[in-house]
CSV table of C-alpha atoms in Angstrom, one decimal:
chain,number,residue,atom,x,y,z
A,1,MET,CA,9.1,-46.4,-42.7
A,2,GLU,CA,9.8,-50.4,-43.9
A,3,LEU,CA,9.2,-53.1,-40.8
A,4,THR,CA,10.5,-55.4,-42.8
A,5,GLY,CA,14.1,-55.9,-41.5
A,6,SER,CA,14.5,-53.1,-39.6
A,7,ARG,CA,16.3,-52.9,-35.9
A,8,VAL,CA,13.4,-52.1,-33.2
A,9,LEU,CA,14.0,-51.4,-30.1
A,10,VAL,CA,10.3,-51.9,-28.0
A,11,ALA,CA,11.6,-50.2,-24.0
A,12,GLY,CA,8.2,-51.2,-21.8
A,13,ALA,CA,8.1,-55.0,-23.4
A,14,THR,CA,7.0,-56.4,-20.1
A,15,GLY,CA,3.9,-54.8,-19.9
A,16,GLU,CA,0.5,-55.6,-22.6
A,17,ILE,CA,1.2,-53.3,-25.0
A,18,GLY,CA,4.5,-53.4,-25.4
A,19,SER,CA,4.7,-57.5,-25.2
A,20,GLY,CA,1.7,-57.8,-27.6
A,21,LEU,CA,3.7,-54.1,-29.5
A,22,ALA,CA,7.2,-56.5,-29.5
A,23,LEU,CA,5.6,-60.4,-30.9
A,24,GLU,CA,3.7,-57.6,-32.7
A,25,LEU,CA,7.2,-56.3,-34.9
A,26,HIS,CA,8.5,-59.9,-34.6
A,27,ARG,CA,5.6,-61.2,-36.3
A,28,ARG,CA,6.4,-58.5,-39.4
A,29,ASP,CA,10.1,-59.4,-39.7
A,30,ALA,CA,11.5,-56.8,-37.3
A,31,ARG,CA,14.5,-57.0,-36.0
A,32,VAL,CA,13.7,-57.1,-32.7
A,33,ALA,CA,15.1,-55.6,-28.9
A,34,VAL,CA,12.9,-55.5,-26.1
A,35,ALA,CA,13.6,-53.8,-22.6
A,36,GLY,CA,10.9,-53.6,-18.9
A,37,ARG,CA,12.2,-53.9,-16.1
A,38,ASP,CA,10.4,-57.5,-14.8
A,39,PRO,CA,13.0,-59.9,-15.8
A,40,ASP,CA,10.8,-63.6,-15.7
A,41,ARG,CA,8.1,-61.4,-17.7
A,42,LEU,CA,10.9,-60.4,-19.9
A,43,ALA,CA,13.3,-63.7,-20.4
A,44,ARG,CA,9.7,-64.8,-21.5
A,45,VAL,CA,9.7,-61.9,-24.9
A,46,ALA,CA,12.6,-62.3,-25.1
A,47,ARG,CA,12.2,-65.9,-25.6
A,48,GLU,CA,8.9,-65.4,-27.8
A,49,CYS,CA,10.0,-63.0,-30.2
A,50,GLY,CA,12.6,-66.2,-31.3
A,51,GLY,CA,15.3,-64.5,-28.9
A,52,ALA,CA,16.1,-61.2,-28.9
A,53,LEU,CA,18.3,-58.9,-27.1
A,54,ALA,CA,16.6,-58.0,-23.3
A,55,PHE,CA,17.9,-55.1,-21.7
A,56,GLY,CA,17.2,-54.4,-17.9
A,57,ILE,CA,15.7,-50.9,-17.1
A,58,ASP,CA,14.7,-48.9,-13.7
A,59,ALA,CA,12.7,-46.0,-14.6
A,60,TYR,CA,14.4,-44.3,-11.5
A,61,ARG,CA,18.1,-45.0,-13.8
A,62,PRO,CA,17.9,-42.9,-16.9
A,63,ASP,CA,21.4,-43.4,-17.0
A,64,GLY,CA,20.2,-46.9,-17.1
A,65,CYS,CA,17.7,-46.3,-19.2
A,66,ALA,CA,20.0,-44.4,-22.2
A,67,ALA,CA,22.8,-47.3,-21.9
A,68,ALA,CA,20.3,-49.9,-23.1
A,69,VAL,CA,19.4,-47.9,-26.4
A,70,ARG,CA,23.0,-47.5,-27.0
A,71,ASP,CA,23.8,-51.2,-26.6
A,72,ALA,CA,21.4,-52.4,-28.2
A,73,ALA,CA,22.3,-49.8,-31.6
A,74,ARG,CA,26.4,-51.1,-30.7
A,75,ARG,CA,24.7,-54.5,-31.0
A,76,TRP,CA,23.2,-54.5,-34.0
A,77,GLY,CA,25.7,-52.1,-36.1
A,78,GLY,CA,23.1,-48.7,-36.0
A,79,LEU,CA,18.5,-48.8,-35.0
A,80,ASP,CA,16.4,-47.1,-37.1
A,81,ALA,CA,13.2,-47.6,-34.1
A,82,VAL,CA,12.5,-47.2,-30.8
A,83,VAL,CA,8.9,-46.6,-29.3
A,84,VAL,CA,8.4,-46.4,-25.8
A,85,CYS,CA,5.3,-48.3,-23.3
A,86,VAL,CA,6.5,-47.8,-20.0
A,87,GLY,CA,4.3,-46.1,-17.9
A,88,VAL,CA,2.6,-46.1,-14.5
A,89,THR,CA,-0.7,-44.4,-13.1
A,90,ALA,CA,-1.8,-43.5,-9.7
A,91,PHE,CA,-5.4,-42.6,-8.6
A,92,GLY,CA,-7.2,-40.0,-6.0
A,93,PRO,CA,-8.1,-36.5,-5.1
A,94,ALA,CA,-4.2,-33.5,-6.5
A,95,SER,CA,-5.0,-31.7,-2.6
A,96,GLU,CA,-3.9,-36.2,-1.3
A,97,MET,CA,-1.9,-37.1,-3.7
A,98,ASP,CA,2.1,-39.2,-1.3
A,99,ASP,CA,4.7,-35.9,-2.8
A,100,ALA,CA,6.6,-39.5,-3.8
A,101,VAL,CA,3.4,-41.0,-5.7
A,102,ALA,CA,4.2,-37.9,-7.9
A,103,GLU,CA,7.4,-38.2,-8.1
A,104,HIS,CA,7.4,-41.9,-8.9
A,105,LEU,CA,4.8,-40.8,-11.6
A,106,LEU,CA,7.3,-38.4,-13.1
A,107,CYS,CA,10.1,-40.8,-13.3
A,108,VAL,CA,7.3,-43.9,-15.1
A,109,ASN,CA,6.2,-41.4,-17.2
A,110,ALA,CA,7.3,-38.7,-18.2
A,111,LEU,CA,11.4,-38.6,-17.1
A,112,ALA,CA,12.5,-42.3,-17.7
A,113,PRO,CA,10.7,-42.2,-21.7
A,114,MET,CA,12.7,-39.4,-22.4
A,115,ALA,CA,16.0,-40.5,-21.3
A,116,LEU,CA,15.6,-43.4,-23.5
A,117,LEU,CA,14.2,-41.5,-26.7
A,118,ARG,CA,16.6,-39.2,-26.2
A,119,ALA,CA,19.5,-41.3,-26.4
A,120,ALA,CA,17.7,-43.0,-30.0
A,121,ALA,CA,17.8,-39.5,-30.9
A,122,ALA,CA,21.1,-39.5,-31.8
A,123,LEU,CA,21.4,-42.5,-33.0
A,124,VAL,CA,18.8,-43.5,-35.2
A,125,GLY,CA,19.4,-42.5,-39.2
A,126,ARG,CA,17.3,-41.0,-41.8
A,127,GLY,CA,14.4,-42.8,-42.0
A,128,GLY,CA,14.2,-43.8,-39.2
A,129,ALA,CA,11.7,-43.4,-36.0
A,130,LEU,CA,10.9,-42.2,-32.2
A,131,ALA,CA,7.4,-43.7,-30.9
A,132,ALA,CA,6.3,-42.8,-27.2
A,133,VAL,CA,2.4,-43.7,-25.8
A,134,THR,CA,0.8,-41.3,-23.9
A,135,GLY,CA,-2.6,-41.0,-23.9
A,136,VAL,CA,-6.3,-39.5,-24.0
A,137,VAL,CA,-5.5,-37.7,-20.7
A,138,VAL,CA,-2.9,-35.3,-22.4
A,139,ASP,CA,-5.7,-34.4,-24.3
A,140,ARG,CA,-8.9,-33.8,-21.3
A,141,PRO,CA,-6.4,-34.0,-18.2
A,142,MET,CA,-8.8,-36.2,-15.5
A,143,PRO,CA,-9.5,-35.8,-12.0
A,144,ARG,CA,-8.0,-38.1,-9.5
A,145,MET,CA,-5.1,-38.6,-12.0
A,146,ALA,CA,-3.9,-34.8,-12.0
A,147,ASP,CA,-0.3,-36.2,-11.7
A,148,TYR,CA,-0.8,-39.1,-14.2
A,149,SER,CA,-2.1,-36.9,-16.3
A,150,ALA,CA,0.2,-34.0,-16.0
A,151,ALA,CA,3.5,-36.5,-16.1
A,152,LYS,CA,2.3,-37.9,-20.2
A,153,SER,CA,1.2,-34.3,-21.1
A,154,ALA,CA,5.2,-33.2,-20.1
A,155,LEU,CA,6.1,-36.1,-22.2
A,156,ALA,CA,3.8,-35.5,-25.0
A,157,ALA,CA,5.5,-31.4,-25.3
A,158,TRP,CA,9.1,-32.7,-25.0
A,159,LEU,CA,8.4,-35.3,-28.2
A,160,ASP,CA,6.6,-31.9,-30.0
A,161,ALA,CA,9.6,-30.0,-29.5
A,162,LEU,CA,11.8,-33.7,-30.1
A,163,ARG,CA,9.7,-33.9,-33.9
A,164,ARG,CA,10.4,-30.0,-35.0
A,165,GLU,CA,14.0,-30.6,-33.4
A,166,LEU,CA,14.3,-33.6,-36.2
A,167,ARG,CA,12.7,-32.9,-39.1
A,168,ALA,CA,15.7,-31.9,-41.0
A,169,ALA,CA,17.5,-35.1,-39.9
A,170,GLY,CA,14.8,-36.9,-41.3
A,171,VAL,CA,13.5,-38.4,-38.4
A,172,ARG,CA,9.6,-38.8,-37.3
A,173,VAL,CA,8.7,-38.6,-33.9
A,174,ALA,CA,4.5,-39.7,-32.9
A,175,ASP,CA,2.8,-39.4,-29.7
A,176,VAL,CA,0.9,-42.0,-29.7
A,177,ARG,CA,-2.6,-40.9,-27.7
A,178,LEU,CA,-4.1,-44.5,-27.4
A,179,PRO,CA,-7.3,-44.3,-25.3
A,180,HIS,CA,-8.0,-46.8,-22.0
A,181,VAL,CA,-7.5,-49.7,-22.9
A,182,ALA,CA,-9.0,-53.7,-22.4
A,183,THR,CA,-5.7,-54.6,-19.2
A,184,ALA,CA,-5.4,-54.5,-16.1
A,185,PHE,CA,-2.7,-51.5,-16.2
A,186,ALA,CA,-5.2,-49.3,-13.8
A,187,ASP,CA,-6.1,-52.3,-12.0
A,188,ARG,CA,-1.4,-51.5,-10.7
A,189,ALA,CA,-1.1,-48.5,-9.7
A,190,VAL,CA,0.8,-46.9,-7.4
A,191,THR,CA,-2.1,-45.8,-5.0
A,192,GLY,CA,-5.0,-45.8,-5.3
A,193,THR,CA,-8.7,-47.1,-6.4
A,194,PRO,CA,-9.8,-47.0,-10.4
A,195,PRO,CA,-13.1,-45.0,-11.7
A,196,ARG,CA,-15.2,-47.3,-12.8
A,197,LEU,CA,-14.3,-47.6,-16.2
A,198,PRO,CA,-16.3,-47.9,-19.0
A,199,PRO,CA,-14.8,-50.6,-21.9
A,200,GLY,CA,-11.7,-50.6,-23.3
A,201,LEU,CA,-9.9,-50.5,-26.2
A,202,GLU,CA,-8.9,-54.0,-27.9
A,203,LEU,CA,-5.1,-54.7,-26.8
A,204,SER,CA,-5.3,-55.9,-30.7
A,205,ASP,CA,-6.4,-52.9,-31.6
A,206,ALA,CA,-3.8,-50.8,-29.9
A,207,VAL,CA,-0.9,-52.7,-30.8
A,208,ARG,CA,-2.4,-52.4,-33.7
A,209,THR,CA,-2.2,-48.5,-33.5
A,210,VAL,CA,0.8,-48.2,-32.4
A,211,THR,CA,2.4,-50.3,-34.7
A,212,GLU,CA,0.5,-47.6,-38.0
A,213,ALA,CA,2.3,-45.2,-35.6
A,214,LEU,CA,6.4,-46.8,-36.0
A,215,ALA,CA,5.4,-47.4,-39.4
A,216,HIS,CA,4.2,-44.0,-40.2
A,217,GLY,CA,3.2,-41.6,-38.3
A,218,ASP,CA,3.9,-38.2,-37.0
A,219,GLY,CA,3.3,-35.8,-34.2
A,220,VAL,CA,0.0,-37.1,-33.1
A,221,VAL,CA,-1.7,-40.3,-33.3
A,222,ARG,CA,-4.5,-41.2,-32.1
A,223,TYR,CA,-6.9,-44.7,-32.4
A,224,PRO,CA,-8.2,-44.9,-34.9
A,225,ALA,CA,-5.3,-47.4,-36.6
A,226,GLY,CA,-6.9,-46.7,-40.7
A,227,ALA,CA,-7.4,-43.3,-39.6
A,228,PRO,CA,-5.1,-40.6,-41.1
A,229,VAL,CA,-2.2,-40.8,-39.4
A,230,ALA,CA,-1.4,-37.2,-38.8
A,231,ARG,CA,2.1,-35.8,-40.1
A,232,ALA,CA,3.7,-32.7,-38.7
A,233,ASP,CA,2.1,-30.2,-41.1
A,234,GLY,CA,-1.3,-31.0,-40.0
A,235,THR,CA,-2.5,-33.2,-42.8
A,236,GLY,CA,-3.5,-36.4,-43.0
A,237,ARG,CA,-1.5,-40.1,-45.0
């Protein structure tokens, strides 16, 4: 997909990866709309993206997530891509995780992204793209992160099925499995203390990987961005 002039909605644009992605797409002359929960951060990112369309969304309101996608498409006369960077984590033994926290993780990491991309699937036309950031926990679920790993794995399974459903329509679906990224994401956990983590992937590298996935990826996309991007038939680009 040619990014220049494309109409792209970035959901989760108030986080480090989402805001970095929105700015990168703006620099590449895409028409960017941003969606997120924090109104102050959302307004700032919208300003930095040249007065981008901005939509407040709440992961506990899937109807509101879908409405943001439909509103962006209505105001632009269509959409070329939607990418979802929302997420939240928690740390602690699976046997001790509070059910309310587990529900929160499932809503934010799986149900809200599904609602956004479900709405987008009916609006993005041939040659367009849908993408979501999952993570390496899909490949290797982590101890003391069981519910987070499960929620991201649920999203990954859904993306795989959606990709096959939309193949005939010519819409690509990318599952971006980033490693640990050097942001404050783990420090904002719903509960628990993060373990000592190795040095994370630089934010700029994470943003480039997601950008590459949006432009060319189909299926599972991993860092580094310059590596062959997996396609639906298992071949590289």
